[in-house]
mmCIF file of C-alpha atoms in Angstrom:
data_model
loop_
_atom_site.group_PDB
_atom_site.id
_atom_site.type_symbol
_atom_site.label_atom_id
_atom_site.label_comp_id
_atom_site.label_asym_id
_atom_site.label_seq_id
_atom_site.Cartn_x
_atom_site.Cartn_y
_atom_site.Cartn_z
ATOM 1 C CA MET A 21 -28.742 -84.642 -12.349
ATOM 2 C CA SER A 22 -29.019 -85.845 -8.385
ATOM 3 C CA ASP A 23 -26.190 -85.639 -6.165
ATOM 4 C CA HIS A 24 -24.999 -89.122 -6.796
ATOM 5 C CA ASP A 25 -24.450 -88.793 -10.469
ATOM 6 C CA TYR A 26 -20.743 -87.971 -10.137
ATOM 7 C CA HIS A 27 -17.305 -89.669 -11.512
ATOM 8 C CA ALA A 28 -15.030 -87.941 -8.631
ATOM 9 C CA GLU A 29 -14.687 -85.864 -5.360
ATOM 10 C CA LEU A 30 -12.955 -82.977 -4.127
ATOM 11 C CA ASP A 31 -13.539 -82.811 -0.411
ATOM 12 C CA ALA A 32 -12.336 -79.288 0.465
ATOM 13 C CA ARG A 33 -13.918 -78.934 3.745
ATOM 14 C CA GLY A 34 -11.842 -77.051 6.632
ATOM 15 C CA LEU A 35 -10.148 -75.094 3.835
ATOM 16 C CA LEU A 36 -9.930 -71.368 3.358
ATOM 17 C CA CYS A 37 -9.577 -69.274 0.300
ATOM 18 C CA PRO A 38 -8.005 -69.777 -2.149
ATOM 19 C CA GLU A 39 -6.953 -73.310 -1.171
ATOM 20 C CA PRO A 40 -10.467 -74.899 -2.415
ATOM 21 C CA VAL A 41 -9.976 -73.357 -5.695
ATOM 22 C CA MET A 42 -6.657 -74.039 -6.036
ATOM 23 C CA MET A 43 -7.271 -77.736 -5.087
ATOM 24 C CA LEU A 44 -10.183 -77.661 -7.809
ATOM 25 C CA HIS A 45 -7.669 -76.426 -10.666
ATOM 26 C CA ASN A 46 -5.674 -79.683 -9.788
ATOM 27 C CA ARG A 47 -8.774 -82.023 -9.383
ATOM 28 C CA ILE A 48 -10.805 -81.325 -12.404
ATOM 29 C CA LEU A 49 -7.651 -82.683 -14.388
ATOM 30 C CA ASP A 50 -8.552 -85.910 -12.985
ATOM 31 C CA VAL A 51 -11.877 -86.224 -14.755
ATOM 32 C CA GLU A 52 -12.421 -86.873 -18.300
ATOM 33 C CA VAL A 53 -13.957 -84.140 -20.641
ATOM 34 C CA GLY A 54 -17.524 -84.688 -19.956
ATOM 35 C CA GLN A 55 -17.352 -86.362 -16.608
ATOM 36 C CA VAL A 56 -18.609 -84.601 -13.180
ATOM 37 C CA LEU A 57 -16.487 -83.757 -10.281
ATOM 38 C CA ARG A 58 -18.660 -83.191 -6.743
ATOM 39 C CA VAL A 59 -16.763 -80.552 -4.788
ATOM 40 C CA VAL A 60 -17.856 -80.127 -1.042
ATOM 41 C CA ALA A 61 -16.376 -77.076 0.889
ATOM 42 C CA THR A 62 -17.296 -75.418 3.986
ATOM 43 C CA ASP A 63 -15.921 -71.871 3.237
ATOM 44 C CA PRO A 64 -18.724 -69.568 1.988
ATOM 45 C CA SER A 65 -16.344 -67.887 -0.201
ATOM 46 C CA THR A 66 -16.495 -70.860 -2.434
ATOM 47 C CA THR A 67 -20.257 -69.636 -3.660
ATOM 48 C CA ARG A 68 -18.319 -66.998 -5.232
ATOM 49 C CA ASP A 69 -15.268 -68.500 -6.455
ATOM 50 C CA ILE A 70 -16.516 -71.849 -7.819
ATOM 51 C CA PRO A 71 -18.734 -70.315 -10.106
ATOM 52 C CA ARG A 72 -16.152 -67.828 -11.745
ATOM 53 C CA PHE A 73 -13.642 -70.549 -11.794
ATOM 54 C CA CYS A 74 -16.171 -72.333 -13.929
ATOM 55 C CA GLN A 75 -16.956 -69.254 -15.983
ATOM 56 C CA PHE A 76 -13.563 -68.503 -16.546
ATOM 57 C CA LEU A 77 -12.336 -71.840 -17.365
ATOM 58 C CA GLY A 78 -15.034 -73.090 -19.529
ATOM 59 C CA HIS A 79 -16.667 -75.940 -17.285
ATOM 60 C CA GLU A 80 -20.317 -76.284 -16.732
ATOM 61 C CA LEU A 81 -21.654 -75.517 -12.746
ATOM 62 C CA LEU A 82 -24.465 -77.900 -12.772
ATOM 63 C CA SER A 83 -25.513 -77.430 -9.405
ATOM 64 C CA GLN A 84 -24.754 -75.461 -6.256
ATOM 65 C CA GLN A 85 -26.661 -75.883 -3.010
ATOM 66 C CA GLU A 86 -25.984 -75.453 0.942
ATOM 67 C CA ALA A 87 -26.779 -78.454 3.163
ATOM 68 C CA GLY A 88 -25.815 -78.482 7.067
ATOM 69 C CA GLY A 89 -23.231 -76.012 6.552
ATOM 70 C CA GLU A 90 -21.620 -77.481 3.840
ATOM 71 C CA PHE A 91 -21.386 -75.989 0.195
ATOM 72 C CA LEU A 92 -21.888 -78.732 -2.510
ATOM 73 C CA PHE A 93 -21.164 -78.260 -6.289
ATOM 74 C CA LEU A 94 -21.330 -80.425 -9.406
ATOM 75 C CA ILE A 95 -19.167 -79.391 -12.127
ATOM 76 C CA ARG A 96 -18.698 -80.794 -15.500
ATOM 77 C CA ARG A 97 -15.562 -80.772 -16.959
ATOM 78 C CA CYS A 98 -16.241 -79.149 -20.493
ATOM 79 C CA GLN A 99 -12.787 -79.007 -21.954
ATOM 80 C CA ASP A 100 -9.306 -79.821 -21.896
ATOM 81 C CA ALA A 101 -6.739 -77.604 -19.832
#
């Protein structure tokens, strides 16, 4: 899956823990089960928190990368909340 294959985006740049994950918790509900949400963040703690969020709530973390000081995540919603 490329970085361009997503249905919605969450821009969490400039936000610090726990705000990115709190916003993710609400934003993931805006995509349908099976669709992909792209998250862009600048807080390094998201590299720990977002994978844990996915594991705990049963969503699939498709990719995680850093580019130019930003952390990019692609998350497939795998279940109803």
